[in-house]
Tab-separated table of N, CA and C in Angstrom:
chain	number	residue	atom	x	y	z
Y	1	UNK	N	19.400	2.412	22.575
Y	1	UNK	CA	19.661	2.537	21.011
Y	1	UNK	C	19.220	1.374	20.431
Y	2	UNK	N	19.366	0.076	21.019
Y	2	UNK	CA	18.862	-1.040	20.374
Y	2	UNK	C	17.374	-1.072	20.288
Y	3	UNK	N	16.625	-0.605	21.257
Y	3	UNK	CA	15.264	-0.537	21.193
Y	3	UNK	C	14.614	0.283	20.027
Y	4	UNK	N	15.332	1.430	19.772
Y	4	UNK	CA	14.815	2.265	18.659
Y	4	UNK	C	15.072	1.637	17.335
Y	5	UNK	N	16.302	0.891	17.323
Y	5	UNK	CA	16.611	0.275	16.032
Y	5	UNK	C	15.647	-0.971	15.712
Y	6	UNK	N	15.176	-1.663	16.853
Y	6	UNK	CA	14.196	-2.687	16.686
Y	6	UNK	C	12.882	-2.177	16.185
Y	7	UNK	N	12.326	-1.127	16.618
Y	7	UNK	CA	11.237	-0.576	16.143
Y	7	UNK	C	11.236	-0.374	14.603
Y	8	UNK	N	12.293	0.178	14.135
Y	8	UNK	CA	12.490	0.444	12.696
Y	8	UNK	C	12.844	-0.700	11.838
Y	9	UNK	N	12.850	-1.972	12.393
Y	9	UNK	CA	13.212	-3.080	11.400
Y	9	UNK	C	11.981	-3.506	10.716
Y	10	UNK	N	12.085	-4.278	9.748
Y	10	UNK	CA	10.961	-4.920	9.013
Y	10	UNK	C	10.879	-6.404	9.372
Y	11	UNK	N	10.008	-6.660	10.324
Y	11	UNK	CA	9.996	-7.921	11.099
Y	11	UNK	C	9.151	-8.921	10.218
Y	12	UNK	N	9.476	-10.285	10.442
Y	12	UNK	CA	8.688	-11.322	9.672
Y	12	UNK	C	7.238	-11.207	9.941
Y	13	UNK	N	6.811	-10.982	11.034
Y	13	UNK	CA	5.176	-10.745	11.169
Y	13	UNK	C	4.598	-9.656	10.554
Y	14	UNK	N	5.481	-8.842	9.759
Y	14	UNK	CA	4.958	-7.576	9.187
Y	14	UNK	C	5.092	-7.900	7.596
Y	15	UNK	N	5.308	-9.182	7.292
Y	15	UNK	CA	5.237	-9.558	5.830
Y	15	UNK	C	3.824	-10.164	5.469
Y	16	UNK	N	3.404	-9.860	4.360
Y	16	UNK	CA	2.209	-10.587	3.896
Y	16	UNK	C	2.868	-11.653	2.876
Y	17	UNK	N	2.568	-12.907	3.295
Y	17	UNK	CA	3.122	-13.976	2.425
Y	17	UNK	C	2.199	-14.924	1.819
Y	18	UNK	N	0.930	-15.007	2.440
Y	18	UNK	CA	-0.187	-15.919	1.851
Y	18	UNK	C	-0.842	-15.312	0.659
Y	19	UNK	N	-1.105	-16.130	-0.380
Y	19	UNK	CA	-1.696	-15.776	-1.481
Y	19	UNK	C	-2.950	-15.198	-1.112
Y	20	UNK	N	-3.847	-15.826	-0.180
Y	20	UNK	CA	-5.146	-15.487	0.216
Y	20	UNK	C	-5.138	-13.989	0.843
Y	21	UNK	N	-4.153	-13.532	1.362
Y	21	UNK	CA	-3.893	-12.226	2.010
Y	21	UNK	C	-3.798	-11.241	0.992
Y	22	UNK	N	-2.952	-11.591	-0.140
Y	22	UNK	CA	-2.810	-10.748	-1.388
Y	22	UNK	C	-4.180	-10.533	-2.024
Y	23	UNK	N	-4.830	-11.761	-2.239
Y	23	UNK	CA	-6.135	-11.516	-2.992
Y	23	UNK	C	-7.105	-10.832	-2.211
Y	24	UNK	N	-7.243	-10.943	-0.874
Y	24	UNK	CA	-8.110	-10.134	-0.005
Y	24	UNK	C	-7.736	-8.726	-0.068
Y	25	UNK	N	-6.642	-8.281	-0.199
Y	25	UNK	CA	-6.122	-6.898	-0.382
Y	25	UNK	C	-6.613	-6.409	-1.751
Y	26	UNK	N	-6.479	-7.312	-2.855
Y	26	UNK	CA	-6.844	-6.968	-4.112
Y	26	UNK	C	-8.433	-6.764	-4.219
Y	27	UNK	N	-9.133	-7.595	-3.691
Y	27	UNK	CA	-10.518	-7.700	-3.833
Y	27	UNK	C	-11.303	-6.739	-2.926
Y	28	UNK	N	-10.853	-6.762	-1.575
Y	28	UNK	CA	-11.624	-6.053	-0.514
Y	28	UNK	C	-11.019	-4.683	-0.239
Y	29	UNK	N	-9.869	-4.519	-0.679
Y	29	UNK	CA	-9.010	-3.345	-0.201
Y	29	UNK	C	-9.376	-2.062	-1.151
Y	30	UNK	N	-8.740	-1.147	-0.714
Y	30	UNK	CA	-8.692	0.213	-1.401
Y	30	UNK	C	-7.668	0.407	-2.281
Y	31	UNK	N	-7.926	0.838	-3.442
Y	31	UNK	CA	-6.748	0.890	-4.624
Y	31	UNK	C	-6.409	2.360	-4.776
Y	32	UNK	N	-5.284	2.658	-4.586
Y	32	UNK	CA	-4.803	4.194	-4.943
Y	32	UNK	C	-3.585	3.841	-5.767
Y	33	UNK	N	-3.233	4.903	-6.644
Y	33	UNK	CA	-2.055	4.695	-7.394
Y	33	UNK	C	-1.660	6.176	-7.911
Y	34	UNK	N	-0.384	6.141	-8.385
Y	34	UNK	CA	0.182	7.364	-8.994
Y	34	UNK	C	1.054	6.781	-10.082
Y	35	UNK	N	1.946	7.579	-10.708
Y	35	UNK	CA	2.862	7.196	-11.763
Y	35	UNK	C	3.904	6.279	-11.380
Y	36	UNK	N	4.302	6.082	-10.053
Y	36	UNK	CA	5.356	5.246	-9.589
Y	36	UNK	C	4.935	3.891	-9.170
Y	37	UNK	N	3.638	3.795	-8.542
Y	37	UNK	CA	3.269	2.486	-7.900
Y	37	UNK	C	1.764	2.676	-7.581
Y	38	UNK	N	1.204	1.426	-7.446
Y	38	UNK	CA	-0.113	1.228	-7.013
Y	38	UNK	C	-0.104	0.586	-5.675
Y	39	UNK	N	-0.948	1.133	-4.881
Y	39	UNK	CA	-1.056	0.573	-3.540
Y	39	UNK	C	-2.556	0.005	-3.193
Y	40	UNK	N	-2.574	-1.138	-2.718
Y	40	UNK	CA	-3.887	-1.675	-2.210
Y	40	UNK	C	-3.787	-1.869	-0.746
Y	41	UNK	N	-4.755	-1.192	0.014
Y	41	UNK	CA	-4.656	-1.263	1.456
Y	41	UNK	C	-6.046	-1.822	1.958
Y	42	UNK	N	-5.991	-2.595	3.036
Y	42	UNK	CA	-7.249	-3.254	3.718
Y	42	UNK	C	-6.787	-3.374	5.209
Y	43	UNK	N	-7.846	-3.091	5.856
Y	43	UNK	CA	-7.672	-3.355	7.296
Y	43	UNK	C	-7.462	-4.833	7.543
Y	44	UNK	N	-6.494	-5.210	8.458
Y	44	UNK	CA	-6.226	-6.595	8.801
Y	44	UNK	C	-6.812	-7.171	10.066
Y	45	UNK	N	-7.293	-6.288	10.957
Y	45	UNK	CA	-7.753	-6.721	12.124
Y	45	UNK	C	-6.790	-7.185	13.157
Y	46	UNK	N	-5.543	-7.138	12.865
Y	46	UNK	CA	-4.407	-7.513	13.686
Y	46	UNK	C	-4.005	-6.371	14.561
Y	47	UNK	N	-2.640	-6.462	15.031
Y	47	UNK	CA	-2.164	-5.524	15.925
Y	47	UNK	C	-1.156	-4.561	15.331
Y	48	UNK	N	-0.780	-4.796	13.958
Y	48	UNK	CA	0.255	-4.085	13.358
Y	48	UNK	C	0.126	-4.015	11.804
Y	49	UNK	N	0.654	-3.202	11.210
Y	49	UNK	CA	0.701	-2.967	9.533
Y	49	UNK	C	1.612	-4.193	9.027
Y	50	UNK	N	1.189	-4.587	7.881
Y	50	UNK	CA	1.910	-5.668	7.079
Y	50	UNK	C	2.092	-5.122	5.676
Y	51	UNK	N	3.075	-5.585	5.037
Y	51	UNK	CA	3.468	-5.189	3.725
Y	51	UNK	C	3.584	-6.464	2.751
Y	52	UNK	N	2.878	-6.272	1.650
Y	52	UNK	CA	3.199	-7.296	0.554
Y	52	UNK	C	3.654	-6.410	-0.641
Y	53	UNK	N	4.579	-7.196	-1.426
Y	53	UNK	CA	5.143	-6.605	-2.662
Y	53	UNK	C	4.896	-7.467	-3.866
Y	54	UNK	N	4.264	-6.950	-4.838
Y	54	UNK	CA	4.078	-7.673	-6.120
Y	54	UNK	C	4.855	-7.021	-7.209
Y	55	UNK	N	6.214	-7.289	-7.334
Y	55	UNK	CA	7.076	-6.823	-8.368
Y	55	UNK	C	6.945	-7.822	-9.343
Y	56	UNK	N	6.213	-7.394	-10.597
Y	56	UNK	CA	6.057	-8.453	-11.686
Y	56	UNK	C	7.092	-8.285	-12.694
Y	57	UNK	N	7.255	-9.225	-13.657
Y	57	UNK	CA	8.241	-9.270	-14.762
Y	57	UNK	C	8.112	-8.199	-15.571
Y	58	UNK	N	7.021	-7.419	-15.633
Y	58	UNK	CA	6.872	-6.118	-16.484
Y	58	UNK	C	7.934	-5.148	-16.211
Y	59	UNK	N	8.183	-5.057	-14.939
Y	59	UNK	CA	9.239	-4.067	-14.575
Y	59	UNK	C	10.673	-4.469	-14.809
Y	60	UNK	N	10.995	-5.747	-15.170
Y	60	UNK	CA	12.191	-6.102	-15.513
Y	60	UNK	C	12.609	-7.498	-14.850
Y	61	UNK	N	13.859	-7.808	-15.103
Y	61	UNK	CA	14.429	-9.050	-14.743
Y	61	UNK	C	14.578	-9.232	-13.154
Y	62	UNK	N	15.180	-10.332	-12.762
Y	62	UNK	CA	15.231	-10.637	-11.243
Y	62	UNK	C	16.030	-9.584	-10.463
Y	63	UNK	N	17.068	-9.107	-11.066
Y	63	UNK	CA	17.811	-8.112	-10.371
Y	63	UNK	C	16.946	-6.862	-10.156
Y	64	UNK	N	16.438	-6.427	-11.219
Y	64	UNK	CA	15.496	-5.213	-11.208
Y	64	UNK	C	14.466	-5.325	-10.284
Y	65	UNK	N	13.664	-6.537	-10.220
Y	65	UNK	CA	12.534	-6.766	-9.321
Y	65	UNK	C	13.098	-6.768	-7.898
Y	66	UNK	N	14.288	-7.348	-7.657
Y	66	UNK	CA	14.730	-7.472	-6.273
Y	66	UNK	C	15.045	-6.106	-5.825
Y	67	UNK	N	15.631	-5.220	-6.654
Y	67	UNK	CA	15.891	-3.887	-6.237
Y	67	UNK	C	14.555	-3.050	-5.717
Y	68	UNK	N	13.652	-3.271	-6.733
Y	68	UNK	CA	12.295	-2.670	-6.490
Y	68	UNK	C	11.782	-3.069	-4.937
Y	69	UNK	N	11.972	-4.412	-4.819
Y	69	UNK	CA	11.426	-4.956	-3.549
Y	69	UNK	C	12.251	-4.342	-2.174
Y	70	UNK	N	13.537	-4.285	-2.445
Y	70	UNK	CA	14.290	-3.675	-1.406
Y	70	UNK	C	13.974	-2.260	-1.163
Y	71	UNK	N	13.717	-1.474	-2.255
Y	71	UNK	CA	13.313	-0.079	-1.935
Y	71	UNK	C	11.966	-0.037	-1.185
Y	72	UNK	N	11.045	-0.800	-1.738
Y	72	UNK	CA	9.786	-0.843	-1.163
Y	72	UNK	C	9.801	-1.164	0.364
Y	73	UNK	N	10.608	-2.146	0.658
Y	73	UNK	CA	10.751	-2.549	2.046
Y	73	UNK	C	11.280	-1.443	2.969
Y	74	UNK	N	12.249	-0.753	2.318
Y	74	UNK	CA	12.872	0.402	3.119
Y	74	UNK	C	11.777	1.582	3.178
Y	75	UNK	N	10.942	1.776	2.154
Y	75	UNK	CA	9.900	2.792	2.320
Y	75	UNK	C	8.936	2.428	3.416
Y	76	UNK	N	8.493	1.244	3.444
Y	76	UNK	CA	7.602	0.701	4.598
Y	76	UNK	C	8.194	0.812	5.836
Y	77	UNK	N	9.585	0.435	6.079
Y	77	UNK	CA	10.255	0.429	7.254
Y	77	UNK	C	10.314	1.848	7.828
Y	78	UNK	N	10.661	2.790	6.931
Y	78	UNK	CA	10.790	4.191	7.360
Y	78	UNK	C	9.597	4.963	7.535
Y	79	UNK	N	8.408	4.586	6.964
Y	79	UNK	CA	7.116	5.156	6.944
Y	79	UNK	C	6.053	4.275	7.450
Y	80	UNK	N	6.334	3.408	8.325
Y	80	UNK	CA	5.459	2.427	8.795
Y	80	UNK	C	4.217	3.082	9.401
Y	81	UNK	N	2.870	2.789	8.930
Y	81	UNK	CA	1.738	3.220	9.536
Y	81	UNK	C	1.511	2.543	10.863
Y	82	UNK	N	0.889	3.263	11.887
Y	82	UNK	CA	0.474	2.806	13.129
Y	82	UNK	C	-0.845	2.001	13.148
Y	83	UNK	N	-1.556	2.149	12.158
Y	83	UNK	CA	-2.878	1.442	12.059
Y	83	UNK	C	-2.524	-0.002	11.597
Y	84	UNK	N	-3.475	-1.000	12.095
Y	84	UNK	CA	-3.441	-2.560	11.611
Y	84	UNK	C	-3.915	-2.584	10.105
Y	85	UNK	N	-3.132	-2.585	9.340
Y	85	UNK	CA	-3.450	-2.499	7.760
Y	85	UNK	C	-2.621	-3.365	7.054
Y	86	UNK	N	-3.136	-4.030	6.001
Y	86	UNK	CA	-2.323	-4.625	4.969
Y	86	UNK	C	-2.149	-3.798	3.821
Y	87	UNK	N	-0.850	-3.691	3.413
Y	87	UNK	CA	-0.588	-2.731	2.261
Y	87	UNK	C	0.146	-3.725	1.270
Y	88	UNK	N	-0.407	-3.767	-0.016
Y	88	UNK	CA	0.421	-4.347	-1.003
Y	88	UNK	C	0.668	-3.256	-2.266
Y	89	UNK	N	1.995	-3.204	-2.424
Y	89	UNK	CA	2.590	-2.299	-3.248
Y	89	UNK	C	2.991	-3.084	-4.610
Y	90	UNK	N	2.483	-2.377	-5.728
Y	90	UNK	CA	2.888	-2.975	-7.068
Y	90	UNK	C	3.653	-1.721	-7.709
Y	91	UNK	N	4.973	-1.919	-7.786
Y	91	UNK	CA	5.879	-0.757	-8.242
Y	91	UNK	C	5.741	-0.889	-9.806
Y	92	UNK	N	5.911	0.357	-10.353
Y	92	UNK	CA	5.891	0.396	-11.890
Y	92	UNK	C	7.267	0.629	-12.392
Y	93	UNK	N	7.601	0.655	-13.629
Y	93	UNK	CA	8.981	0.738	-14.235
Y	93	UNK	C	9.657	2.031	-13.735
Y	94	UNK	N	8.767	3.137	-13.663
Y	94	UNK	CA	9.320	4.505	-13.220
Y	94	UNK	C	9.691	4.476	-11.898
Y	95	UNK	N	9.262	3.482	-11.024
Y	95	UNK	CA	9.692	3.467	-9.663
Y	95	UNK	C	11.232	3.460	-9.539
Y	96	UNK	N	11.901	2.707	-10.249
Y	96	UNK	CA	13.255	2.519	-10.029
Y	96	UNK	C	14.084	3.671	-10.541
Y	97	UNK	N	13.523	4.532	-11.364
Y	97	UNK	CA	14.242	5.777	-11.836
Y	97	UNK	C	14.107	6.828	-10.968
Y	98	UNK	N	13.250	6.891	-10.066
Y	98	UNK	CA	12.844	8.093	-9.324
Y	98	UNK	C	13.776	8.151	-8.213
Y	99	UNK	N	14.231	9.286	-7.802
Y	99	UNK	CA	15.080	9.605	-6.472
Y	99	UNK	C	14.221	9.181	-5.316
Y	100	UNK	N	15.068	8.723	-4.351
Y	100	UNK	CA	14.537	7.988	-3.118
Y	100	UNK	C	13.572	9.111	-2.265
Y	101	UNK	N	13.909	10.391	-2.379
Y	101	UNK	CA	13.027	11.293	-1.630
Y	101	UNK	C	11.806	11.486	-2.336
Y	102	UNK	N	11.585	11.141	-3.633
Y	102	UNK	CA	10.430	11.322	-4.235
Y	102	UNK	C	9.660	10.075	-4.061
Y	103	UNK	N	10.235	8.935	-3.945
Y	103	UNK	CA	9.491	7.628	-3.628
Y	103	UNK	C	8.975	7.799	-2.203
Y	104	UNK	N	9.662	8.408	-1.186
Y	104	UNK	CA	9.231	8.486	0.255
Y	104	UNK	C	7.983	9.400	0.194
Y	105	UNK	N	8.064	10.455	-0.484
Y	105	UNK	CA	6.841	11.331	-0.505
Y	105	UNK	C	5.640	10.764	-1.132
Y	106	UNK	N	5.917	10.125	-2.267
Y	106	UNK	CA	4.716	9.539	-2.961
Y	106	UNK	C	4.255	8.329	-2.113
Y	107	UNK	N	5.079	7.458	-1.537
Y	107	UNK	CA	4.557	6.305	-0.887
Y	107	UNK	C	3.747	6.925	0.455
Y	108	UNK	N	4.287	7.799	1.084
Y	108	UNK	CA	3.558	8.371	2.257
Y	108	UNK	C	2.175	9.003	1.834
Y	109	UNK	N	2.178	9.745	0.656
Y	109	UNK	CA	1.062	10.224	0.204
Y	109	UNK	C	-0.183	9.188	-0.125
Y	110	UNK	N	0.419	8.127	-0.816
Y	110	UNK	CA	-0.543	7.037	-1.131
Y	110	UNK	C	-1.158	6.243	-0.010
Y	111	UNK	N	-0.320	6.021	0.938
Y	111	UNK	CA	-0.558	5.312	2.116
Y	111	UNK	C	-1.644	6.155	2.887
Y	112	UNK	N	-1.420	7.495	3.022
Y	112	UNK	CA	-2.441	8.335	3.681
Y	112	UNK	C	-3.725	8.325	2.976
Y	113	UNK	N	-3.569	8.487	1.679
Y	113	UNK	CA	-4.923	8.468	0.805
Y	113	UNK	C	-5.661	7.066	1.162
Y	114	UNK	N	-4.777	5.957	1.164
Y	114	UNK	CA	-5.481	4.666	1.296
Y	114	UNK	C	-6.089	4.447	2.699
Y	115	UNK	N	-5.374	5.109	3.637
Y	115	UNK	CA	-6.008	5.005	5.016
Y	115	UNK	C	-7.402	6.024	5.084
Y	116	UNK	N	-7.292	6.927	4.484
Y	116	UNK	CA	-8.451	7.825	4.520
Y	116	UNK	C	-9.822	7.276	3.879
Y	117	UNK	N	-9.367	6.514	2.702
Y	117	UNK	CA	-10.353	5.866	1.926
Y	117	UNK	C	-10.914	4.697	2.549
Y	118	UNK	N	-10.032	3.958	3.230
Y	118	UNK	CA	-10.396	2.786	4.043
Y	118	UNK	C	-11.243	3.190	5.106
Y	119	UNK	N	-10.997	4.275	5.856
Y	119	UNK	CA	-11.755	4.819	6.945
Y	119	UNK	C	-13.261	5.245	6.415
Y	120	UNK	N	-13.167	5.858	5.319
Y	120	UNK	CA	-14.488	6.352	4.783
Y	120	UNK	C	-15.369	5.043	4.337
Y	121	UNK	N	-14.668	4.047	3.911
Y	121	UNK	CA	-15.536	2.845	3.353
Y	121	UNK	C	-16.109	2.139	4.571
Y	122	UNK	N	-15.419	2.318	5.833
Y	122	UNK	CA	-15.922	1.575	7.049
Y	122	UNK	C	-17.018	2.394	7.494
Y	123	UNK	N	-17.054	3.691	7.322
Y	123	UNK	CA	-18.084	4.543	7.943
Y	123	UNK	C	-19.483	4.063	7.460
Y	124	UNK	N	-20.452	3.925	8.217
Y	124	UNK	CA	-21.837	3.415	7.713
Y	124	UNK	C	-22.403	4.688	6.915
Y	125	UNK	N	-23.192	4.355	5.843
Y	125	UNK	CA	-23.768	5.282	5.061
Y	125	UNK	C	-25.112	5.764	5.707
Y	126	UNK	N	-25.250	7.110	5.692
Y	126	UNK	CA	-26.435	7.543	6.390
Y	126	UNK	C	-27.619	7.859	5.337
Y	127	UNK	N	-28.887	7.733	5.900
Y	127	UNK	CA	-29.940	8.251	5.121
Y	127	UNK	C	-30.622	7.361	4.100
Y	128	UNK	N	-30.017	6.236	3.755
Y	128	UNK	CA	-30.729	5.424	2.688
Y	128	UNK	C	-30.535	5.938	1.318
Y	129	UNK	N	-31.506	5.770	0.424
Y	129	UNK	CA	-31.395	6.202	-1.015
Y	129	UNK	C	-31.935	7.534	-1.131
Y	130	UNK	N	-31.178	8.263	-1.864
Y	130	UNK	CA	-31.616	9.809	-2.165
Y	130	UNK	C	-31.478	10.050	-3.657
Y	131	UNK	N	-32.402	10.675	-4.212
Y	131	UNK	CA	-32.234	11.057	-5.700
Y	131	UNK	C	-31.726	12.473	-5.849
Y	132	UNK	N	-30.972	12.684	-6.954
Y	132	UNK	CA	-30.533	14.007	-7.125
Y	132	UNK	C	-31.683	14.953	-7.360
Y	133	UNK	N	-31.398	16.086	-7.098
Y	133	UNK	CA	-32.410	17.220	-7.332
Y	133	UNK	C	-32.806	17.441	-8.701
Y	134	UNK	N	-34.042	17.560	-8.800
Y	134	UNK	CA	-34.554	17.976	-10.346
Y	134	UNK	C	-34.836	16.672	-11.191
Y	135	UNK	N	-34.428	15.527	-10.766
Y	135	UNK	CA	-34.625	14.275	-11.330
Y	135	UNK	C	-35.615	13.342	-10.824
Y	136	UNK	N	-36.922	13.367	-11.195
Y	136	UNK	CA	-37.881	12.457	-10.485
Y	136	UNK	C	-38.371	11.507	-11.459
Y	137	UNK	N	-38.828	10.392	-10.860
Y	137	UNK	CA	-39.259	9.420	-11.695
Y	137	UNK	C	-40.694	9.769	-12.180
Y	138	UNK	N	-41.102	9.499	-13.413
Y	138	UNK	CA	-42.444	9.797	-13.984
Y	138	UNK	C	-43.278	8.512	-14.015
């Protein structure tokens, strides 16, 4: 039982803490969003997924921001991706009013979309440059 609980914990090595890691996710990562949150995802080249949370003062005071961060950590802990990816979540005001089941569903869908988009971005483009049909240069 202790082993199963340890897998579900949010470990210190799963935290994104350095500013450079946040900036890399913002600049090089894939951005997906919905009405509750925005997710930036980027492959981290490590062995596990990591989470960063950017709860800004736009959503409220310290108590509100801390609640948003607790909810986000719980979402990550319960729906942790197996891929080595950095995920930065930016919750919106509506995040705190949504029921937890909706947050779980939306977070899972955003992470899945981000993983697919990141995988598509890593695939090499084939064929070189192509022009659309019917449009030729004169």
